[in-house]
């Protein structure tokens, strides 16, 4: 077990919480982690509180197409989507031909004039901020904003058997050469101060669908470092993964690797527990 963050005050910092979550994910039991904290000078009360906050929350229902266990293709209503990879822990699918070439191009054309530097969620406040970990440009459509967006959203809802209303607006991102999205989790950390504000709009995120609209000439894979998986960004294809617990034990750490040449465009649909308002 790596050494416990040095105790300078009895405040539960993000570093401490991340260290504790990592210990749990690596299989160290709560008693072992507690003893390491006490040995590093933490009071019993604060150590116990921090430990409780770092434990995985109760699992909640998440989208997962049951046909994925045995089918080659999934019914998405207005088209069949080919399944090329199924993984468990993390629960992940690589999907082929979710979008047509024309749909990819039409989304890019509609999004291009509205692009701005991407932001990340500021968990301390529940707002948004520009962050060096995410250097793409992006925009959001509102749900059902155009007939094409509504058609794609209905397809996703059928494919994943999850209500359209539980989806956030579709986000489109453009990555030019040298831009990336460093590894992160898409769920909202329950221990952060701003998370309550974010959860009021539809609960936790429970799944992510990244759809590839344009392939870069080089680089730009979606990477899951913990399980050493790279999904190649092929136009019209997608990667889907869910997370029933907002915790590193979901094994859903993922990132967008730097684009080395050309442009990568994606559309991301995040799904919530309840209606997203
Ligand atoms: O661009 C990607 O491959 C990527 C990687 C990680 C997108 C996202 N996360 C996301 O949209 O959350
Ligand atoms: Zn992500």
CSV table of N, CA and C and ligand atoms in Angstrom, one decimal, residues 134 171 173 175 181 184 186 208 210 212 220-223 254-257 264 266 268 270, ligand 1:
chain,number,residue,atom,x,y,z
A,134,UNK,N,-8.7,19.1,-20.9
A,134,UNK,CA,-9.6,18.9,-22.0
A,134,UNK,C,-9.5,20.1,-23.0
A,171,UNK,N,-23.7,16.3,-27.1
A,171,UNK,CA,-22.6,17.1,-27.2
A,171,UNK,C,-21.7,16.8,-28.4
A,173,UNK,N,-18.0,17.3,-30.2
A,173,UNK,CA,-16.6,17.8,-30.0
A,173,UNK,C,-15.7,17.7,-31.2
A,175,UNK,N,-11.6,17.7,-32.1
A,175,UNK,CA,-10.2,17.7,-31.6
A,175,UNK,C,-9.3,17.9,-32.8
A,181,UNK,N,-8.4,14.6,-24.3
A,181,UNK,CA,-9.2,14.7,-23.1
A,181,UNK,C,-8.6,13.7,-22.2
A,184,UNK,N,-10.4,10.4,-17.1
A,184,UNK,CA,-11.4,11.0,-16.2
A,184,UNK,C,-12.5,10.0,-16.0
A,186,UNK,N,-16.8,9.9,-16.0
A,186,UNK,CA,-17.9,10.7,-16.4
A,186,UNK,C,-19.0,10.9,-15.3
A,208,UNK,N,-22.4,6.3,-20.8
A,208,UNK,CA,-21.8,7.2,-21.8
A,208,UNK,C,-21.8,6.5,-23.1
A,210,UNK,N,-20.1,7.4,-26.8
A,210,UNK,CA,-19.3,8.2,-27.6
A,210,UNK,C,-19.4,7.7,-29.1
A,212,UNK,N,-18.4,8.3,-33.1
A,212,UNK,CA,-17.4,8.9,-33.9
A,212,UNK,C,-17.9,9.4,-35.2
A,220,UNK,N,-6.0,9.7,-31.4
A,220,UNK,CA,-7.4,10.0,-31.1
A,220,UNK,C,-8.2,8.8,-30.6
A,221,UNK,N,-7.6,7.7,-30.2
A,221,UNK,CA,-8.3,6.6,-29.7
A,221,UNK,C,-9.0,6.9,-28.4
A,222,UNK,N,-10.1,6.3,-28.1
A,222,UNK,CA,-10.7,6.4,-26.7
A,222,UNK,C,-10.0,5.3,-25.9
A,223,UNK,N,-9.4,5.7,-24.8
A,223,UNK,CA,-8.6,4.7,-24.1
A,223,UNK,C,-9.2,4.5,-22.7
A,254,UNK,N,-11.4,6.7,-18.4
A,254,UNK,CA,-11.2,6.7,-19.8
A,254,UNK,C,-10.8,8.1,-20.3
A,255,UNK,N,-10.2,8.2,-21.5
A,255,UNK,CA,-9.8,9.5,-22.0
A,255,UNK,C,-9.8,9.4,-23.5
A,256,UNK,N,-9.6,10.6,-24.1
A,256,UNK,CA,-9.4,10.7,-25.5
A,256,UNK,C,-7.9,11.0,-25.8
A,257,UNK,N,-7.2,10.1,-26.4
A,257,UNK,CA,-5.8,10.2,-26.6
A,257,UNK,C,-5.5,11.4,-27.6
A,264,UNK,N,-10.5,14.9,-35.3
A,264,UNK,CA,-11.4,13.9,-34.8
A,264,UNK,C,-12.7,14.6,-34.3
A,266,UNK,N,-16.5,13.9,-32.5
A,266,UNK,CA,-17.4,12.9,-31.8
A,266,UNK,C,-18.7,13.6,-31.4
A,268,UNK,N,-21.3,12.9,-28.1
A,268,UNK,CA,-21.4,12.2,-26.8
A,268,UNK,C,-22.8,12.3,-26.3
A,270,UNK,N,-24.7,11.4,-22.8
A,270,UNK,CA,-24.6,11.0,-21.4
A,270,UNK,C,-26.0,10.7,-20.9
B,1,LIG,O1,-13.1,11.8,-27.4
B,1,LIG,C1,-13.1,10.8,-26.7
B,1,LIG,O2,-12.7,9.7,-27.2
B,1,LIG,C2,-13.6,10.9,-25.3
B,1,LIG,C3,-12.8,10.4,-24.3
B,1,LIG,C4,-13.3,10.5,-23.0
B,1,LIG,C5,-14.8,11.5,-25.0
B,1,LIG,C6,-15.2,11.6,-23.7
B,1,LIG,N1,-14.4,11.1,-22.7
B,1,LIG,C7,-16.4,12.2,-23.2
B,1,LIG,O3,-17.1,12.8,-24.1
B,1,LIG,O4,-16.7,12.0,-22.0
